[in-house]
């Protein structure tokens, strides 16, 4: 996947982000809500009552449809913990909703040998 050129007041095409991650999260390193990297988030359509900042606005725009926390972190070029802090702020004001990942249904034998061999064969063909 090709990245878009960095633009905007806090970005420089050659230097990258001009603002440190801890500044984006106001020095916070622990989100107030529980998010897994596979948690899906989506905008509710409700806007925060007060302006949270440009990074919050950017994240909210990316949440038009269900998107994982990992994908958001990649899109905003921030560490996952910073992304989780931003999402916690948005969840607290009702701007987003989240859903934990749904585990895949398992058959009688979670270590299905046929499935594992098929995956191994596929990997060998690719490598």
Coordinates of N, CA, C and O in Angstrom, one line a residue:
X1 N 0.8 -1.2 0.0 CA 0.0 0.0 0.0 C 0.9 1.2 0.0 O 1.8 1.4 0.8
X2 N 0.6 2.2 -0.9 CA 1.4 3.4 -1.0 C 0.9 4.4 -0.1 O -0.3 4.7 -0.1
X3 N 1.7 5.1 0.7 CA 1.3 6.1 1.6 C 1.1 7.4 0.9 O 1.9 7.7 -0.1
X4 N 0.1 8.2 1.3 CA -0.1 9.5 0.8 C 1.0 10.4 1.3 O 1.5 10.3 2.4
X5 N 1.3 11.5 0.5 CA 2.3 12.4 1.0 C 1.8 13.1 2.2 O 0.6 13.4 2.3
X6 N 2.7 13.4 3.1 CA 2.3 14.1 4.4 C 2.1 15.6 4.1 O 2.9 16.2 3.5
X7 N 0.9 16.0 4.5 CA 0.6 17.4 4.3 C -0.1 17.9 5.6 O -0.5 17.2 6.4
X8 N -0.3 19.2 5.7 CA -1.0 19.9 6.8 C 0.0 20.6 7.7 O 1.2 20.6 7.5
X9 N -0.6 21.4 8.6 CA 0.3 22.2 9.4 C 1.2 21.5 10.4 O 2.2 22.0 10.8
X10 N 0.9 20.2 10.7 CA 1.8 19.5 11.6 C 2.6 18.5 10.9 O 3.3 17.7 11.6
X11 N 2.6 18.5 9.6 CA 3.4 17.5 8.8 C 4.3 18.2 7.8 O 4.0 19.2 7.3
X12 N 5.4 17.5 7.6 CA 6.4 18.0 6.6 C 6.7 16.8 5.7 O 7.0 15.7 6.2
X13 N 6.6 17.0 4.4 CA 6.8 15.9 3.4 C 8.1 15.1 3.6 O 8.2 13.9 3.5
X14 N 9.2 15.8 4.0 CA 10.5 15.2 4.1 C 10.8 14.8 5.6 O 11.4 13.8 5.9
X15 N 10.4 15.7 6.5 CA 10.7 15.4 7.9 C 9.7 14.5 8.6 O 10.0 13.9 9.6
X16 N 8.5 14.5 8.1 CA 7.5 13.7 8.8 C 6.7 14.5 9.7 O 6.6 15.7 9.6
X17 N 6.2 13.9 10.8 CA 5.5 14.6 11.8 C 6.4 15.6 12.6 O 7.4 15.3 13.0
X18 N 5.9 16.8 12.8 CA 6.6 17.8 13.5 C 6.2 17.9 14.9 O 6.7 18.6 15.7
X19 N 5.2 17.1 15.3 CA 4.7 17.0 16.7 C 4.9 15.6 17.2 O 4.6 14.6 16.6
X20 N 5.5 15.6 18.4 CA 5.8 14.3 19.1 C 4.5 13.6 19.5 O 3.5 14.2 19.8
X21 N 4.5 12.2 19.5 CA 3.3 11.5 19.8 C 2.7 11.8 21.2 O 1.5 12.0 21.4
X22 N 3.6 12.0 22.2 CA 3.1 12.4 23.5 C 2.4 13.7 23.6 O 1.6 14.0 24.4
X23 N 2.7 14.6 22.6 CA 2.1 15.9 22.6 C 0.7 15.7 22.0 O -0.3 16.3 22.5
X24 N 0.5 14.8 21.1 CA -0.8 14.5 20.5 C -1.8 14.0 21.6 O -2.9 14.4 21.6
X25 N -1.3 13.2 22.5 CA -2.1 12.6 23.5 C -2.0 13.4 24.8 O -2.5 12.9 25.9
X26 N -1.5 14.6 24.8 CA -1.4 15.5 26.0 C -0.6 14.8 27.1 O -0.9 14.9 28.2
X27 N 0.4 14.0 26.7 CA 1.2 13.3 27.7 C 0.7 12.0 28.3 O 1.3 11.4 29.0
X28 N -0.6 11.7 27.9 CA -1.2 10.5 28.4 C -0.7 9.3 27.7 O -0.6 9.3 26.5
X29 N -0.5 8.2 28.4 CA 0.0 6.9 27.8 C -1.0 5.8 28.1 O -0.8 4.7 27.6
X30 N -2.1 6.1 28.8 CA -3.1 5.0 29.1 C -4.4 5.5 28.7 O -4.9 6.5 29.2
X31 N -5.1 4.8 27.8 CA -6.4 5.2 27.3 C -7.4 4.9 28.5 O -7.2 4.1 29.3
X32 N -8.5 5.7 28.5 CA -9.5 5.6 29.5 C -10.5 4.5 29.2 O -11.3 4.2 30.0
X33 N -10.5 4.0 27.9 CA -11.4 3.0 27.5 C -10.6 1.8 27.0 O -9.4 2.0 26.6
X34 N -11.2 0.6 27.0 CA -10.4 -0.6 26.6 C -10.6 -0.8 25.1 O -11.7 -0.9 24.6
X35 N -9.4 -0.8 24.4 CA -9.4 -1.1 23.0 C -8.3 -2.1 22.7 O -7.2 -2.0 23.2
X36 N -8.6 -3.0 21.9 CA -7.7 -4.0 21.3 C -7.3 -3.5 20.0 O -8.0 -2.7 19.4
X37 N -6.2 -4.0 19.4 CA -5.8 -3.6 18.1 C -6.8 -4.0 17.0 O -7.0 -3.3 16.0
X38 N -7.6 -5.0 17.3 CA -8.6 -5.5 16.3 C -10.0 -4.9 16.6 O -11.0 -5.2 15.9
X39 N -10.1 -4.1 17.7 CA -11.4 -3.5 18.0 C -11.9 -2.6 16.8 O -11.1 -1.9 16.3
X40 N -13.1 -2.8 16.4 CA -13.7 -1.9 15.4 C -14.4 -0.7 16.0 O -15.1 -0.8 16.9
X41 N -14.1 0.4 15.4 CA -14.7 1.7 15.8 C -15.4 2.3 14.6 O -15.0 2.1 13.5
X42 N -16.4 3.1 15.0 CA -17.2 3.8 13.9 C -17.8 5.1 14.5 O -18.2 5.1 15.7
X43 N -17.8 6.1 13.7 CA -18.4 7.4 14.1 C -19.9 7.2 14.3 O -20.6 6.5 13.6
X44 N -20.4 7.9 15.3 CA -21.9 7.9 15.6 C -22.6 9.0 14.9 O -23.9 8.9 14.8
X45 N -21.9 10.0 14.4 CA -22.6 11.1 13.8 C -22.7 12.3 14.8 O -23.0 13.4 14.4
X46 N -22.6 12.0 16.1 CA -22.6 13.0 17.1 C -21.2 13.7 17.2 O -20.2 13.0 17.1
X47 N -21.2 15.0 17.2 CA -20.0 15.8 17.3 C -19.7 16.1 18.8 O -20.5 16.3 19.6
X48 N -18.4 16.1 19.1 CA -18.0 16.5 20.4 C -18.5 17.9 20.8 O -18.6 18.7 19.9
X49 N -18.8 18.1 22.0 CA -19.4 19.4 22.5 C -18.3 20.5 22.4 O -18.6 21.6 22.3
X50 N -17.1 20.1 22.6 CA -16.0 21.1 22.5 C -14.9 20.5 21.5 O -14.8 19.3 21.3
X51 N -14.1 21.4 21.0 CA -13.1 21.1 20.1 C -12.0 20.3 20.8 O -11.4 20.8 21.8
X52 N -11.6 19.1 20.3 CA -10.6 18.3 21.0 C -9.2 18.5 20.3 O -8.2 18.3 21.0
X53 N -9.2 18.8 19.1 CA -7.9 19.0 18.4 C -7.9 18.5 17.0 O -8.8 17.7 16.6
X54 N -6.8 18.8 16.3 CA -6.8 18.4 14.9 C -6.6 16.9 14.7 O -7.2 16.3 13.8
X55 N -5.9 16.2 15.6 CA -5.8 14.8 15.5 C -7.1 14.0 15.8 O -7.4 13.1 15.2
X56 N -7.8 14.5 16.8 CA -9.1 13.9 17.0 C -10.1 14.1 15.8 O -10.8 13.2 15.5
X57 N -10.0 15.3 15.2 CA -10.9 15.5 14.0 C -10.5 14.6 12.9 O -11.3 14.0 12.2
X58 N -9.2 14.4 12.7 CA -8.7 13.5 11.6 C -9.1 12.1 11.9 O -9.6 11.4 11.0
X59 N -9.0 11.6 13.1 CA -9.4 10.3 13.5 C -10.9 10.1 13.2 O -11.4 9.1 12.7
X60 N -11.7 11.1 13.7 CA -13.1 11.0 13.5 C -13.5 10.9 12.1 O -14.4 10.2 11.7
X61 N -12.9 11.6 11.2 CA -13.1 11.6 9.8 C -12.9 10.2 9.2 O -13.5 9.8 8.2
X62 N -11.9 9.5 9.7 CA -11.5 8.2 9.2 C -12.5 7.1 9.7 O -12.4 6.0 9.3
X63 N -13.3 7.4 10.7 CA -14.2 6.5 11.3 C -15.6 6.4 10.6 O -16.6 6.1 11.3
X64 N -15.7 6.8 9.4 CA -17.0 6.8 8.7 C -17.6 5.4 8.6 O -18.8 5.3 8.7
X65 N -16.8 4.4 8.5 CA -17.3 3.0 8.4 C -16.5 2.3 9.5 O -15.5 2.8 10.0
X66 N -16.9 1.1 9.8 CA -16.1 0.3 10.7 C -14.6 0.2 10.3 O -14.3 -0.2 9.2
X67 N -13.7 0.5 11.2 CA -12.3 0.5 11.0 C -11.6 0.0 12.3 O -12.1 0.3 13.4
X68 N -10.6 -0.8 12.1 CA -9.9 -1.3 13.3 C -8.9 -0.3 13.9 O -8.5 0.6 13.2
X69 N -8.6 -0.5 15.1 CA -7.7 0.4 15.8 C -6.3 0.4 15.1 O -5.7 1.4 14.9
X70 N -5.9 -0.8 14.7 CA -4.6 -1.0 14.1 C -4.6 -0.2 12.7 O -3.6 0.5 12.4
X71 N -5.7 -0.3 12.0 CA -5.7 0.4 10.7 C -5.7 2.0 10.9 O -5.0 2.7 10.2
X72 N -6.4 2.4 11.9 CA -6.4 3.9 12.2 C -5.0 4.3 12.6 O -4.5 5.4 12.2
X73 N -4.3 3.5 13.5 CA -3.0 3.9 13.9 C -2.0 4.0 12.6 O -1.2 4.9 12.5
X74 N -2.2 3.1 11.7 CA -1.4 3.1 10.5 C -1.7 4.4 9.6 O -0.9 5.0 9.1
X75 N -3.0 4.7 9.5 CA -3.5 5.8 8.7 C -3.0 7.1 9.3 O -2.7 8.1 8.5
X76 N -3.0 7.3 10.6 CA -2.6 8.6 11.2 C -1.1 8.6 11.5 O -0.6 9.6 12.1
X77 N -0.4 7.5 11.2 CA 1.0 7.4 11.5 C 1.4 7.7 12.9 O 2.3 8.5 13.2
X78 N 0.7 7.1 13.8 CA 0.9 7.2 15.3 C 1.0 5.8 15.9 O 0.4 4.9 15.4
X79 N 1.7 5.8 17.1 CA 1.7 4.5 17.8 C 0.3 4.1 18.2 O -0.5 5.0 18.4
X80 N 0.1 2.8 18.4 CA -1.2 2.3 18.8 C -1.7 2.9 20.1 O -2.9 3.3 20.2
X81 N -0.8 3.1 21.0 CA -1.3 3.6 22.3 C -1.8 5.1 22.2 O -2.7 5.5 22.8
X82 N -1.1 5.9 21.3 CA -1.6 7.2 21.1 C -3.0 7.2 20.4 O -3.9 7.9 20.8
X83 N -3.1 6.3 19.5 CA -4.4 6.2 18.8 C -5.5 5.8 19.8 O -6.6 6.3 19.7
X84 N -5.2 4.9 20.7 CA -6.2 4.4 21.7 C -6.6 5.6 22.6 O -7.7 5.7 23.0
X85 N -5.6 6.4 22.9 CA -5.9 7.6 23.8 C -6.9 8.5 23.1 O -7.9 9.0 23.6
X86 N -6.6 8.8 21.8 CA -7.5 9.7 21.0 C -8.9 9.0 20.9 O -9.9 9.7 21.0
X87 N -8.9 7.7 20.6 CA -10.2 7.1 20.5 C -11.0 7.1 21.9 O -12.2 7.2 21.9
X88 N -10.3 7.0 23.0 CA -10.9 7.0 24.3 C -11.6 8.4 24.5 O -12.7 8.5 25.0
X89 N -10.9 9.5 24.1 CA -11.5 10.8 24.2 C -12.8 10.9 23.3 O -13.8 11.4 23.8
X90 N -12.7 10.3 22.1 CA -13.9 10.4 21.2 C -15.0 9.5 21.8 O -16.2 9.9 21.6
X91 N -14.7 8.4 22.4 CA -15.7 7.5 22.9 C -16.4 8.2 24.2 O -17.6 8.1 24.4
X92 N -15.6 8.9 24.9 CA -16.1 9.5 26.1 C -17.1 10.6 25.8 O -18.1 10.8 26.6
X93 N -17.0 11.3 24.7 CA -17.9 12.3 24.3 C -19.0 11.8 23.3 O -19.8 12.5 22.8
X94 N -19.0 10.5 23.1 CA -20.1 9.8 22.3 C -19.9 10.0 20.8 O -20.9 9.7 20.1
X95 N -18.7 10.4 20.4 CA -18.5 10.6 18.9 C -18.3 9.3 18.2 O -18.4 9.2 17.0
X96 N -17.8 8.2 18.9 CA -17.6 6.9 18.3 C -18.2 5.8 19.1 O -18.4 6.0 20.3
X97 N -18.4 4.7 18.5 CA -18.8 3.5 19.2 C -17.8 2.4 18.8 O -17.1 2.5 17.8
X98 N -17.6 1.4 19.7 CA -16.6 0.4 19.4 C -17.3 -1.0 19.6 O -18.2 -1.1 20.4
X99 N -16.7 -2.0 19.0 CA -17.1 -3.3 19.1 C -15.9 -4.2 19.2 O -15.0 -4.1 18.3
X100 N -15.8 -5.1 20.2 CA -14.7 -6.0 20.3 C -14.7 -7.0 19.1 O -15.7 -7.2 18.5
X101 N -13.5 -7.5 18.7 CA -13.5 -8.4 17.6 C -14.2 -9.7 18.0 O -14.3 -10.1 19.2
X102 N -14.9 -10.2 17.0 CA -15.7 -11.5 17.2 C -14.7 -12.6 16.9 O -14.2 -12.7 15.8
X103 N -14.5 -13.5 17.9 CA -13.7 -14.7 17.6 C -14.2 -15.6 16.5 O -15.4 -15.8 16.4
X104 N -13.3 -16.1 15.7 CA -13.8 -17.0 14.6 C -14.3 -18.3 15.3 O -13.8 -18.8 16.3
X105 N -15.4 -18.8 14.7 CA -15.9 -20.1 15.2 C -14.9 -21.2 15.0 O -14.3 -21.3 14.0
X106 N -14.8 -22.0 16.1 CA -13.9 -23.2 16.0 C -14.6 -24.4 15.9 O -15.7 -24.6 16.5
X107 N -14.1 -25.4 15.2 CA -14.7 -26.7 15.0 C -14.4 -27.5 16.3 O -14.0 -27.0 17.3
X108 N -14.6 -28.8 16.1 CA -14.4 -29.7 17.2 C -12.9 -29.7 17.6 O -12.5 -29.9 18.8
X109 N -12.0 -29.6 16.6 CA -10.6 -29.7 16.8 C -10.0 -28.3 16.4 O -9.8 -28.0 15.2
X110 N -9.6 -27.5 17.4 CA -9.0 -26.2 17.0 C -7.6 -26.3 16.3 O -7.2 -25.3 15.7
X111 N -7.0 -27.4 16.4 CA -5.7 -27.6 15.7 C -6.0 -28.6 14.5 O -5.3 -29.6 14.3
X112 N -6.9 -28.2 13.6 CA -7.2 -29.0 12.4 C -6.0 -29.2 11.5 O -5.5 -28.2 10.9
X113 N -5.5 -30.4 11.5 CA -4.2 -30.6 10.8 C -4.4 -30.3 9.3 O -3.4 -29.8 8.7
X114 N -5.5 -30.6 8.7 CA -5.7 -30.3 7.2 C -5.6 -28.8 7.0 O -5.0 -28.4 6.0
X115 N -6.2 -28.0 7.8 CA -6.1 -26.6 7.7 C -4.7 -26.1 7.8 O -4.2 -25.3 7.0
X116 N -4.0 -26.5 8.9 CA -2.6 -26.1 9.1 C -1.7 -26.5 7.9 O -0.8 -25.8 7.5
X117 N -1.9 -27.7 7.4 CA -1.1 -28.1 6.2 C -1.4 -27.3 5.0 O -0.5 -27.0 4.2
X118 N -2.7 -26.9 4.8 CA -3.0 -26.0 3.7 C -2.4 -24.7 3.8 O -1.9 -24.1 2.8
X119 N -2.4 -24.1 5.0 CA -1.7 -22.9 5.2 C -0.2 -23.0 5.0 O 0.4 -22.1 4.3
X120 N 0.4 -24.0 5.5 CA 1.8 -24.3 5.2 C 2.2 -24.4 3.8 O 3.1 -23.8 3.3
X121 N 1.3 -25.1 3.0 CA 1.6 -25.3 1.6 C 1.5 -23.9 0.9 O 2.3 -23.6 0.0
X122 N 0.5 -23.1 1.3 CA 0.3 -21.8 0.7 C 1.5 -20.9 0.9 O 2.0 -20.2 0.1
X123 N 2.0 -21.0 2.2 CA 3.2 -20.2 2.5 C 4.4 -20.6 1.7 O 5.2 -19.8 1.2
X124 N 4.6 -21.9 1.6 CA 5.7 -22.4 0.8 C 5.7 -22.0 -0.7 O 6.7 -21.7 -1.2
X125 N 4.5 -22.0 -1.2 CA 4.3 -21.5 -2.6 C 4.7 -20.1 -2.8 O 5.2 -19.7 -3.8
X126 N 4.3 -19.3 -1.8 CA 4.6 -17.8 -1.9 C 6.1 -17.5 -1.6 O 6.6 -16.5 -2.1
X127 N 6.7 -18.3 -0.8 CA 8.1 -18.0 -0.5 C 9.0 -18.8 -1.4 O 10.0 -18.7 -1.8

